[in-house]
Tab-separated table of C-alpha atoms and ligand atoms in Angstrom:
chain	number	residue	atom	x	y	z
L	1	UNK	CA	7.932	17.900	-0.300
L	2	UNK	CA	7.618	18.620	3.248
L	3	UNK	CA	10.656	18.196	5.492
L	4	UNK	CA	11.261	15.296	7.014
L	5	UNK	CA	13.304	14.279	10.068
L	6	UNK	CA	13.918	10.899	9.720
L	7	UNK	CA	13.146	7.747	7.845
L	8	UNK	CA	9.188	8.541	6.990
L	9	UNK	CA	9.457	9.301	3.241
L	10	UNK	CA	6.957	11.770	2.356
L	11	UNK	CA	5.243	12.191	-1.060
L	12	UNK	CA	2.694	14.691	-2.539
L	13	UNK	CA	2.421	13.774	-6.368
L	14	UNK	CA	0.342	10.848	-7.738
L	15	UNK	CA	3.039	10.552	-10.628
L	16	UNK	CA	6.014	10.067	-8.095
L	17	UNK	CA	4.191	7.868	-5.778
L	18	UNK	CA	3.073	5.752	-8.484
L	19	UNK	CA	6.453	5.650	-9.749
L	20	UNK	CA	7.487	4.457	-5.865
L	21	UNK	CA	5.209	1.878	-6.114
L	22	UNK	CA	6.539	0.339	-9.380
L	23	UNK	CA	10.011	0.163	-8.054
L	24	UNK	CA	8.621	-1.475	-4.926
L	25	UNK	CA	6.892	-4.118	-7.113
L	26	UNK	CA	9.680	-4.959	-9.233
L	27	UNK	CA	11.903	-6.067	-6.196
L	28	UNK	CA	12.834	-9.542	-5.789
L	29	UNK	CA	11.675	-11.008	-2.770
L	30	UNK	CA	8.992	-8.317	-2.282
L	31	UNK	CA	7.170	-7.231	1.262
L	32	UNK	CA	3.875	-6.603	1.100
L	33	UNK	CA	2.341	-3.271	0.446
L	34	UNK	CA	0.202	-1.920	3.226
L	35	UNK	CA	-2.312	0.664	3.250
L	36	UNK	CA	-3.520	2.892	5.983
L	37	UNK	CA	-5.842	5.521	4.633
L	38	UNK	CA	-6.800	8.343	6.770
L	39	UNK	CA	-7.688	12.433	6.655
L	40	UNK	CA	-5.304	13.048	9.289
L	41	UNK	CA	-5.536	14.652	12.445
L	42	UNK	CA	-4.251	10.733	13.692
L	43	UNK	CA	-5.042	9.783	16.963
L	44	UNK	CA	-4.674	6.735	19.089
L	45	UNK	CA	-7.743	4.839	16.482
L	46	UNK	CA	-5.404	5.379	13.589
L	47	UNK	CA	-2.338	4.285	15.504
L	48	UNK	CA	-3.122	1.036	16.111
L	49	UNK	CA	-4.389	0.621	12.417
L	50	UNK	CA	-0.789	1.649	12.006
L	51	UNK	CA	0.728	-0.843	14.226
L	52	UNK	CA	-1.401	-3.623	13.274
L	53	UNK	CA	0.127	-2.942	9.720
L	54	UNK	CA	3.360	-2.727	11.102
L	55	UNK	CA	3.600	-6.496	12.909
L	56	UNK	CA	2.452	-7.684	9.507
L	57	UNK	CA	5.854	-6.587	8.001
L	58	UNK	CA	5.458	-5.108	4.577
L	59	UNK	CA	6.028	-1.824	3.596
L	60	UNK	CA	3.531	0.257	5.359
L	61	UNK	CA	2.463	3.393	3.677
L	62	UNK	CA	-0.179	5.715	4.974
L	63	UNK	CA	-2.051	8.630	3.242
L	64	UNK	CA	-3.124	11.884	4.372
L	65	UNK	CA	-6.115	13.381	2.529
L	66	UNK	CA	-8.974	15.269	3.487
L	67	UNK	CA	-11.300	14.152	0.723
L	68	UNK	CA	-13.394	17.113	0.039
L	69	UNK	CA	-15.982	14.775	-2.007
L	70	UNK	CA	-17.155	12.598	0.809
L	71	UNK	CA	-18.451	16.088	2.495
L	72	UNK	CA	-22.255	16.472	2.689
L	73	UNK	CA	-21.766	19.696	4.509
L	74	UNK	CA	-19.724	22.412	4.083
L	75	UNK	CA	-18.983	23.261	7.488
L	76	UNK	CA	-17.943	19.997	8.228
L	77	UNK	CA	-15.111	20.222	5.260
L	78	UNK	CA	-14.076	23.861	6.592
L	79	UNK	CA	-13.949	22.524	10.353
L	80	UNK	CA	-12.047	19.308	9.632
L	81	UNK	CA	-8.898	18.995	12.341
L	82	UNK	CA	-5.555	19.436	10.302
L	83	UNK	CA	-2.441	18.425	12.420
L	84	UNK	CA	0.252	17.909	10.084
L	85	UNK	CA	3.354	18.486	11.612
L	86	UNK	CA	1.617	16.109	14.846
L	87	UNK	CA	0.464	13.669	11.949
L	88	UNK	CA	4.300	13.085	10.506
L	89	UNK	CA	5.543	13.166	14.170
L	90	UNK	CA	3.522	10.540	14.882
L	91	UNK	CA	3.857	8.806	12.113
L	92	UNK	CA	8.085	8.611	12.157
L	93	UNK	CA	8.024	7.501	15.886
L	94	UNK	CA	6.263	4.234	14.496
L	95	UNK	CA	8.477	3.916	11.072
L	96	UNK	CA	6.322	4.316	8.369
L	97	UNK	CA	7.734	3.375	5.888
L	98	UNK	CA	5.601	6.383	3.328
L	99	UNK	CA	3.236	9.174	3.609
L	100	UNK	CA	1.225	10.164	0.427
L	101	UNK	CA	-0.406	13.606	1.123
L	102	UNK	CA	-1.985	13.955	-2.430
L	103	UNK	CA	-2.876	17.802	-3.377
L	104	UNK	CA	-6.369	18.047	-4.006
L	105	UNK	CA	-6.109	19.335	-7.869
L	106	UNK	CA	-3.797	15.730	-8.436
L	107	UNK	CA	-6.726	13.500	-7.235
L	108	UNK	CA	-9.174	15.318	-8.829
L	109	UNK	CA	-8.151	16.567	-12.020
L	110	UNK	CA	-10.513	19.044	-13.669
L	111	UNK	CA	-13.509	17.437	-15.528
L	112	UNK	CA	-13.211	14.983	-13.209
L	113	UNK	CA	-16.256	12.629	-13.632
L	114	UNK	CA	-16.222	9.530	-12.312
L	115	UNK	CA	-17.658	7.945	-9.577
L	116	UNK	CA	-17.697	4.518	-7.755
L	117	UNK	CA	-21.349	3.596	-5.730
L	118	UNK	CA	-21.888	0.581	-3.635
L	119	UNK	CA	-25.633	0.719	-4.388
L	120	UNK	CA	-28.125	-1.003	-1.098
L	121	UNK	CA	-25.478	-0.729	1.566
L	122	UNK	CA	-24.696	2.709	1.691
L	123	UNK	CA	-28.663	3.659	1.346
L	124	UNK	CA	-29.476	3.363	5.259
L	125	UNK	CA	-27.980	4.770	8.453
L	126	UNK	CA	-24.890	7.381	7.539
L	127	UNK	CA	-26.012	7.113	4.305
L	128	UNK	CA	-29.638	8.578	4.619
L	129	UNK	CA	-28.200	11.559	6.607
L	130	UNK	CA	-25.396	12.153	4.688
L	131	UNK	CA	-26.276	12.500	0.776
L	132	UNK	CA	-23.347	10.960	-1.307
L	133	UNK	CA	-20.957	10.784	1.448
L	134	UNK	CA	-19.974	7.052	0.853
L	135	UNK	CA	-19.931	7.642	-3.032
L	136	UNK	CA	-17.115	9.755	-2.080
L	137	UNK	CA	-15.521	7.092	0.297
L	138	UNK	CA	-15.940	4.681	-2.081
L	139	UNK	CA	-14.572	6.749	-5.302
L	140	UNK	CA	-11.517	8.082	-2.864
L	141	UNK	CA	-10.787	4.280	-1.520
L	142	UNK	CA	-10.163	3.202	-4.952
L	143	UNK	CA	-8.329	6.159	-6.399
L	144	UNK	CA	-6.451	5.465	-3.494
L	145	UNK	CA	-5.812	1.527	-4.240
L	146	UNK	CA	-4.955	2.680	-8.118
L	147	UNK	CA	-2.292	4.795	-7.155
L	148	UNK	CA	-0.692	2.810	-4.224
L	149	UNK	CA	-1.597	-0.495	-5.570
L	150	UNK	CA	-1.956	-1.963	-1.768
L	151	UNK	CA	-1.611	-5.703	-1.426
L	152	UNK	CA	-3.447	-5.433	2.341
L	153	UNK	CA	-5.511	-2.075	3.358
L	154	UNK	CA	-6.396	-1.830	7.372
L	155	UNK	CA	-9.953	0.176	8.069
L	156	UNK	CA	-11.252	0.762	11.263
L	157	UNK	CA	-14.538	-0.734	12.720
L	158	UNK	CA	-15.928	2.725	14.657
L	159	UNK	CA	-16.805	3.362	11.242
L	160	UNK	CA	-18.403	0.235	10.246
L	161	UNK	CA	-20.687	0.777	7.455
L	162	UNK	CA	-17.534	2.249	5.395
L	163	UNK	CA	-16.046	-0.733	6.253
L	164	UNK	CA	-18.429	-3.330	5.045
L	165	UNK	CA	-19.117	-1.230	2.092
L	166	UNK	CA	-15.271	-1.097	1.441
L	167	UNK	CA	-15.373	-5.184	1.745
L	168	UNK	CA	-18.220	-5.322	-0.517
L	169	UNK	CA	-16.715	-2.781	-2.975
L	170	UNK	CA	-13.535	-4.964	-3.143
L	171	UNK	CA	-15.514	-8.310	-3.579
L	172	UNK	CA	-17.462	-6.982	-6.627
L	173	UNK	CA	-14.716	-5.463	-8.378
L	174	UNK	CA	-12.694	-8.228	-8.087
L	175	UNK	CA	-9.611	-6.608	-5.912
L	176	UNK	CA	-6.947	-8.842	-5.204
L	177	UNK	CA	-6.791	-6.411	-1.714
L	178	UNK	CA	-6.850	-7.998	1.759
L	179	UNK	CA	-9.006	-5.832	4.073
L	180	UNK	CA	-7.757	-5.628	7.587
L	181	UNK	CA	-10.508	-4.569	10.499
L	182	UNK	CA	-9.193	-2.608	13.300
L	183	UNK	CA	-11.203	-2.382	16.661
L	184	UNK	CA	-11.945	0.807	17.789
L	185	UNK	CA	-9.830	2.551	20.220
L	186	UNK	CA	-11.583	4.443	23.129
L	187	UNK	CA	-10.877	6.627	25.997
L	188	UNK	CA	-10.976	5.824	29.471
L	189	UNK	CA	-14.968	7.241	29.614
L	190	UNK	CA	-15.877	5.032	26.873
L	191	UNK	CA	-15.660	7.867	24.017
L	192	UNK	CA	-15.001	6.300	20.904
L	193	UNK	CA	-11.693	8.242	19.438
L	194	UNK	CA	-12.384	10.239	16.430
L	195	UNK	CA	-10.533	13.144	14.584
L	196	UNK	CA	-13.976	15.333	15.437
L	197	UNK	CA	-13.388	14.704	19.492
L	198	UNK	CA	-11.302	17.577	19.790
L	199	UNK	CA	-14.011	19.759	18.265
L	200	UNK	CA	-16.645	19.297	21.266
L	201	UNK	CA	-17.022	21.505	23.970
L	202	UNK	CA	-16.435	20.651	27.228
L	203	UNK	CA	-19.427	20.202	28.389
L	204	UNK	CA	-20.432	17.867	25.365
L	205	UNK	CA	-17.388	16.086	25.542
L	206	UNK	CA	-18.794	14.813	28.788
L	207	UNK	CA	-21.730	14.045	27.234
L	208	UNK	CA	-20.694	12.468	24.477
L	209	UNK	CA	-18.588	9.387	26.957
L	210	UNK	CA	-22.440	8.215	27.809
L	211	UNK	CA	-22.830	7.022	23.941
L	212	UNK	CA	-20.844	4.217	24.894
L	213	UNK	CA	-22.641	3.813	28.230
L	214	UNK	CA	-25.600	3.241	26.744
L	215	UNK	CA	-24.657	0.613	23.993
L	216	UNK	CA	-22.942	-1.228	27.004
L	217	UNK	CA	-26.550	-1.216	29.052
L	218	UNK	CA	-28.171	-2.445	25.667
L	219	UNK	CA	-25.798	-4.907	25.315
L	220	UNK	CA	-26.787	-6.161	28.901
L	221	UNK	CA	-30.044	-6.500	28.223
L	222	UNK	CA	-29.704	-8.071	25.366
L	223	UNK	CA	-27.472	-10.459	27.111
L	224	UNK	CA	-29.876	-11.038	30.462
L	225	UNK	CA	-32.179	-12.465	26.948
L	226	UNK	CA	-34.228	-8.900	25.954
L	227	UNK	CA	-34.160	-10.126	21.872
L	228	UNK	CA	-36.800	-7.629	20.563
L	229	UNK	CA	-34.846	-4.777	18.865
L	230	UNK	CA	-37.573	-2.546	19.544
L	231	UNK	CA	-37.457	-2.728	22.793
L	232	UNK	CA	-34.065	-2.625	23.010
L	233	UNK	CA	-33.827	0.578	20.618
L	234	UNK	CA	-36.401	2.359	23.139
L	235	UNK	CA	-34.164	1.574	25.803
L	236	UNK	CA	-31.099	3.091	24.907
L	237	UNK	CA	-33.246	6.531	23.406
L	238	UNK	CA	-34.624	6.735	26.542
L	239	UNK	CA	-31.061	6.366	28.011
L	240	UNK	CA	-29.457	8.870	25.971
L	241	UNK	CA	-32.219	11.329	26.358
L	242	UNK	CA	-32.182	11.202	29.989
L	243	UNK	CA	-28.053	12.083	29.191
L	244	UNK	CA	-28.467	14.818	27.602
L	245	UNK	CA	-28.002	13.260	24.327
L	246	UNK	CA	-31.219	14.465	22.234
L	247	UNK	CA	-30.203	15.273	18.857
L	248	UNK	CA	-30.166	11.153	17.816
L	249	UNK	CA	-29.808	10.438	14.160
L	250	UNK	CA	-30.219	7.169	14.082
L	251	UNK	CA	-30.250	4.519	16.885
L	252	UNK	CA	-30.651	0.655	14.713
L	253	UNK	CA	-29.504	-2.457	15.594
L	254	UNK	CA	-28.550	-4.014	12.230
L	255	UNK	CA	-27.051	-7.435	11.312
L	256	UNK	CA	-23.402	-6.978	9.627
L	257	UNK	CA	-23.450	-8.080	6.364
L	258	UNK	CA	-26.476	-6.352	4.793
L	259	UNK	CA	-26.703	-3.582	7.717
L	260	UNK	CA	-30.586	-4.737	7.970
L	261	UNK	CA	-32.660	-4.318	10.976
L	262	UNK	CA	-34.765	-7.399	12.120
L	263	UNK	CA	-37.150	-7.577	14.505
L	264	UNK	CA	-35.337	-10.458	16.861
L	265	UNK	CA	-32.063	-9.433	17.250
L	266	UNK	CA	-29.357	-12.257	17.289
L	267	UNK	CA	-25.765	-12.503	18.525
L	268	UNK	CA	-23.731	-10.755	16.442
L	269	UNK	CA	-25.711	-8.149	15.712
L	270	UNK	CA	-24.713	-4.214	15.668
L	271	UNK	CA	-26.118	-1.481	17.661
L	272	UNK	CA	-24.883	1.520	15.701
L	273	UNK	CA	-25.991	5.049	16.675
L	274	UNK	CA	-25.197	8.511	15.460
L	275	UNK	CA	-26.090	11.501	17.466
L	276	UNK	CA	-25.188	15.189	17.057
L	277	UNK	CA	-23.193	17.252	20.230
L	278	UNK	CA	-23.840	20.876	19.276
L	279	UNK	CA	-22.487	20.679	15.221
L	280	UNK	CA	-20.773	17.739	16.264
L	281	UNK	CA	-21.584	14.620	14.983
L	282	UNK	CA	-20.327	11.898	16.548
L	283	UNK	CA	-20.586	7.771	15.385
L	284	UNK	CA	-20.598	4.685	17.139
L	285	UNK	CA	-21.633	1.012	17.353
L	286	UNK	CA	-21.031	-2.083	19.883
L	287	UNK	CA	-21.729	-6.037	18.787
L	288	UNK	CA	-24.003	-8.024	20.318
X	1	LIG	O1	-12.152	6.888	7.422
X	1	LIG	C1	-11.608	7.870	6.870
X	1	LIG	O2	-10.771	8.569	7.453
X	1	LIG	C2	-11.968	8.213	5.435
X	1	LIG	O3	-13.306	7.990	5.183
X	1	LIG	C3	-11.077	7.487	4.399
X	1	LIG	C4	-11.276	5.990	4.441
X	1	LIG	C5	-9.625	7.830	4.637
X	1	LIG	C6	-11.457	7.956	2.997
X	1	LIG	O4	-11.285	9.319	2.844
């Protein structure tokens, strides 16, 4: 156990936390039990996932684990922003109610074999660039609803396709789990916030506040009635290009609940872009 400084009760083992969770159950009159999962390194994005939890009145619990199976590249795993002592800071001054920082050899036990897939979404966009990465969200997500047995669990929308395939996983299995959307949280440029901000240089940082620039201009054209997403597409490339921003993943403009691209784009639609800064990857997406 880590020490703690005030009311933010903080647990490492699966077996105690489960054991938490039972009591918490049992009680008469019970609050609901609400999840925040996260890796850490919380910034202003996971805050307000935090809040939102917190005006729903419950018991709000968030987790702390870097999960090493959602990591396509090694690099990424070894780079990952760890901020503990900021994280439970942070965490206290908004009375959270639990932290579960599993230890890596509890979640995944040796032999450990099992997997979860949500099969067509998580095929395109992040998926195609990053090999198994939602298997690992999704096999994490509901380890992670096992043990804390969440009646409500809050995701953010920057990442969107983890959160639609999060909604679909929970619709096909059945969970009796409400999942919460949280908007995403920017800075004053635009720059979406993400745990990997802080790993940009300077001059990349400033690069990386035109992604949201750009979506902005698409979404203006889109508005003064440009429908074709080709065009559209085009557009922003050329924008981010002329920014600096060459290294482009994927620029799509999908619709949200199958993540498929159409030729006329409607309202509602999502432009959603990845683009490398450097190693940096960064994500992002805007609705239409
Ligand atoms: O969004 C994240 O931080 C992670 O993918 C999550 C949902 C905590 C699973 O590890």
């Amino acid at each position: 156990m880590l020490k703690r400084k005030s009311s933010l009760k903080i647990i490492n083992k699966v077996s105690t936390f489960k054991n938490l969770i039972k009591k918490l159950h049992n009680k008469k009159n019970r609050k609901p039990i609400i999840l925040i999962p996260t890796m850490g390194a919380l910034h202003q994005g996971h805050l307000s996932l935090i809040e939102k939890g917190k005006k729903i009145g419950g018991y709000t619990i968030a987790s702390i684990f870097i999960n090493p199976i959602q990591f396509n590249d090694k690099n990424d795993l070894k780079n990952y922003p760890i901020a503990l002592q900021d994280d439970i800071d942070k965490l206290n001054r908004l009375k959270v109610d639990y932290l579960f920082i599993p230890k890596i050899e509890d979640i995944f036990e040796k032999n450990f074999q099992t997997t979860v897939t949500v099969n067509d979404l998580q095929k395109n966009l992040c998926g195609m660039h990053r090999p198994g990465h939602f298997n690992g969200v999704t096999t994490i997500v509901i380890k992670l609803f096992n043990i804390v047995k969440p009646d409500i669990a809050i995701f953010g929308k920057k990442d969107l396709q983890q959160l639609i395939i999060i909604k679909r996983m929970v619709k096909d299995l059945n969970l009796d789990i409400k999942i919460i959307e949280g908007r995403t949280i920017r800075e004053r440029s635009g720059l979406a916030l993400s745990s990997r901000n802080k790993l940009l240089t300077k001059t990349n940082y400033h690069k990386a506040s035109k992604i949201y620039l750009g979506l902005k201009m698409a979404k203006n054209q889109f508005l003064n009635g440009r429908n074709k997403s080709i065009y559209l597409k085009n557009k922003l490339i050329k924008f981010f290009k002329s920014e600096g921003l060459n290294n482009i993943e994927y620029v799509q403009i999908v619709n949200q609940e199958k993540l498929e691209e159409n030729a006329i784009v409607k309202k509602g639609d999502v432009i959603v872009v990845a683009l490398k800064l450097g190693k940096i990857r960064l994500i992002d997406n805007l609705k239409l």
